[in-house]
């Protein structure tokens, strides 16, 4: 993956975009720190389809992900009070 300083990516954006389309993802750095990645749209869509939903999305979802398994009431065996002492 080729790395581009942000000022070069801005100044030579057309070349930056062409490199992304022909060579694959391109890293952008700001002050020497990785800041972003430019990826082809096909790669982006593949990554989006492979992504799992977040816990927040699962909890807010209208659809149940699994059936609720609740044990039958009164089926649990309890220890006698003498055993606890």
PDB file of C-alpha atoms in Angstrom:
ATOM      1  CA  UNK A   1       0.000   0.000   0.000  1.00  0.00           C
ATOM      2  CA  UNK A   2       1.462   3.338  -1.040  1.00  0.00           C
ATOM      3  CA  UNK A   3       1.494   6.169   1.522  1.00  0.00           C
ATOM      4  CA  UNK A   4       0.671   9.758   0.600  1.00  0.00           C
ATOM      5  CA  UNK A   5       1.139  12.823   2.802  1.00  0.00           C
ATOM      6  CA  UNK A   6      -2.156  14.745   2.899  1.00  0.00           C
ATOM      7  CA  UNK A   7      -0.693  17.752   1.068  1.00  0.00           C
ATOM      8  CA  UNK A   8       0.470  15.497  -1.826  1.00  0.00           C
ATOM      9  CA  UNK A   9      -2.877  13.703  -1.953  1.00  0.00           C
ATOM     10  CA  UNK A  10      -4.646  17.087  -2.194  1.00  0.00           C
ATOM     11  CA  UNK A  11      -2.263  18.553  -4.767  1.00  0.00           C
ATOM     12  CA  UNK A  12      -2.201  15.440  -6.972  1.00  0.00           C
ATOM     13  CA  UNK A  13      -5.677  14.059  -6.313  1.00  0.00           C
ATOM     14  CA  UNK A  14      -6.211  12.750  -9.857  1.00  0.00           C
ATOM     15  CA  UNK A  15      -2.966  10.753  -9.661  1.00  0.00           C
ATOM     16  CA  UNK A  16      -3.907   9.637  -6.127  1.00  0.00           C
ATOM     17  CA  UNK A  17      -7.297   8.374  -7.375  1.00  0.00           C
ATOM     18  CA  UNK A  18      -5.755   6.624 -10.396  1.00  0.00           C
ATOM     19  CA  UNK A  19      -3.249   4.870  -8.122  1.00  0.00           C
ATOM     20  CA  UNK A  20      -6.128   3.678  -5.936  1.00  0.00           C
ATOM     21  CA  UNK A  21      -8.016   2.281  -8.913  1.00  0.00           C
ATOM     22  CA  UNK A  22      -4.995   0.549 -10.482  1.00  0.00           C
ATOM     23  CA  UNK A  23      -2.845  -0.429  -7.475  1.00  0.00           C
ATOM     24  CA  UNK A  24      -5.412  -0.805  -4.696  1.00  0.00           C
ATOM     25  CA  UNK A  25      -5.878   1.014  -1.368  1.00  0.00           C
ATOM     26  CA  UNK A  26      -3.789   4.156  -0.743  1.00  0.00           C
ATOM     27  CA  UNK A  27      -2.864   5.390   2.759  1.00  0.00           C
ATOM     28  CA  UNK A  28      -3.027   9.106   3.635  1.00  0.00           C
ATOM     29  CA  UNK A  29      -0.898  10.468   6.460  1.00  0.00           C
ATOM     30  CA  UNK A  30      -1.165  13.716   8.387  1.00  0.00           C
ATOM     31  CA  UNK A  31       1.987  14.880  10.159  1.00  0.00           C
ATOM     32  CA  UNK A  32       3.440  11.389   9.742  1.00  0.00           C
ATOM     33  CA  UNK A  33       0.463   9.632  11.358  1.00  0.00           C
ATOM     34  CA  UNK A  34      -1.874   7.360   9.385  1.00  0.00           C
ATOM     35  CA  UNK A  35      -5.148   9.246   8.959  1.00  0.00           C
ATOM     36  CA  UNK A  36      -7.224   7.623   6.197  1.00  0.00           C
ATOM     37  CA  UNK A  37      -7.292   5.087   3.388  1.00  0.00           C
ATOM     38  CA  UNK A  38      -8.718   5.557  -0.100  1.00  0.00           C
ATOM     39  CA  UNK A  39     -10.131   2.261  -1.428  1.00  0.00           C
ATOM     40  CA  UNK A  40     -11.862   1.382  -4.715  1.00  0.00           C
ATOM     41  CA  UNK A  41     -15.654   1.280  -4.460  1.00  0.00           C
ATOM     42  CA  UNK A  42     -15.773  -2.490  -5.152  1.00  0.00           C
ATOM     43  CA  UNK A  43     -13.481  -3.098  -2.172  1.00  0.00           C
ATOM     44  CA  UNK A  44     -15.578  -0.766   0.001  1.00  0.00           C
ATOM     45  CA  UNK A  45     -18.784  -2.622  -0.880  1.00  0.00           C
ATOM     46  CA  UNK A  46     -17.117  -5.970  -0.141  1.00  0.00           C
ATOM     47  CA  UNK A  47     -15.993  -4.708   3.257  1.00  0.00           C
ATOM     48  CA  UNK A  48     -19.448  -3.281   4.035  1.00  0.00           C
ATOM     49  CA  UNK A  49     -21.201  -6.545   3.164  1.00  0.00           C
ATOM     50  CA  UNK A  50     -18.751  -8.531   5.303  1.00  0.00           C
ATOM     51  CA  UNK A  51     -19.131  -6.222   8.324  1.00  0.00           C
ATOM     52  CA  UNK A  52     -21.113  -7.498  11.280  1.00  0.00           C
ATOM     53  CA  UNK A  53     -23.693  -5.294  12.963  1.00  0.00           C
ATOM     54  CA  UNK A  54     -22.611  -3.519  16.133  1.00  0.00           C
ATOM     55  CA  UNK A  55     -24.034  -4.406  19.540  1.00  0.00           C
ATOM     56  CA  UNK A  56     -26.005  -1.162  19.449  1.00  0.00           C
ATOM     57  CA  UNK A  57     -27.541  -2.101  16.091  1.00  0.00           C
ATOM     58  CA  UNK A  58     -28.436  -5.560  17.396  1.00  0.00           C
ATOM     59  CA  UNK A  59     -30.070  -4.188  20.541  1.00  0.00           C
ATOM     60  CA  UNK A  60     -32.060  -1.582  18.620  1.00  0.00           C
ATOM     61  CA  UNK A  61     -33.122  -4.028  15.915  1.00  0.00           C
ATOM     62  CA  UNK A  62     -36.825  -4.841  15.545  1.00  0.00           C
ATOM     63  CA  UNK A  63     -36.033  -8.402  14.523  1.00  0.00           C
ATOM     64  CA  UNK A  64     -35.079 -11.036  17.078  1.00  0.00           C
ATOM     65  CA  UNK A  65     -31.740 -12.675  16.341  1.00  0.00           C
ATOM     66  CA  UNK A  66     -32.496 -15.872  18.299  1.00  0.00           C
ATOM     67  CA  UNK A  67     -35.412 -17.485  20.057  1.00  0.00           C
ATOM     68  CA  UNK A  68     -35.603 -16.654  23.743  1.00  0.00           C
ATOM     69  CA  UNK A  69     -34.804 -19.759  25.745  1.00  0.00           C
ATOM     70  CA  UNK A  70     -36.475 -19.675  29.157  1.00  0.00           C
ATOM     71  CA  UNK A  71     -36.287 -22.781  31.362  1.00  0.00           C
ATOM     72  CA  UNK A  72     -39.542 -24.190  32.679  1.00  0.00           C
ATOM     73  CA  UNK A  73     -40.502 -22.694  36.031  1.00  0.00           C
ATOM     74  CA  UNK A  74     -40.006 -24.929  39.046  1.00  0.00           C
ATOM     75  CA  UNK A  75     -37.787 -27.404  37.206  1.00  0.00           C
ATOM     76  CA  UNK A  76     -34.623 -26.326  39.044  1.00  0.00           C
ATOM     77  CA  UNK A  77     -33.466 -28.508  41.925  1.00  0.00           C
ATOM     78  CA  UNK A  78     -32.829 -26.654  45.146  1.00  0.00           C
ATOM     79  CA  UNK A  79     -30.515 -27.525  47.984  1.00  0.00           C
ATOM     80  CA  UNK A  80     -32.046 -28.158  51.346  1.00  0.00           C
ATOM     81  CA  UNK A  81     -31.632 -25.489  54.019  1.00  0.00           C
ATOM     82  CA  UNK A  82     -29.496 -27.847  56.163  1.00  0.00           C
ATOM     83  CA  UNK A  83     -26.873 -28.145  53.430  1.00  0.00           C
ATOM     84  CA  UNK A  84     -26.373 -24.384  53.377  1.00  0.00           C
ATOM     85  CA  UNK A  85     -25.267 -24.225  57.029  1.00  0.00           C
TER      86      UNK A  85
END
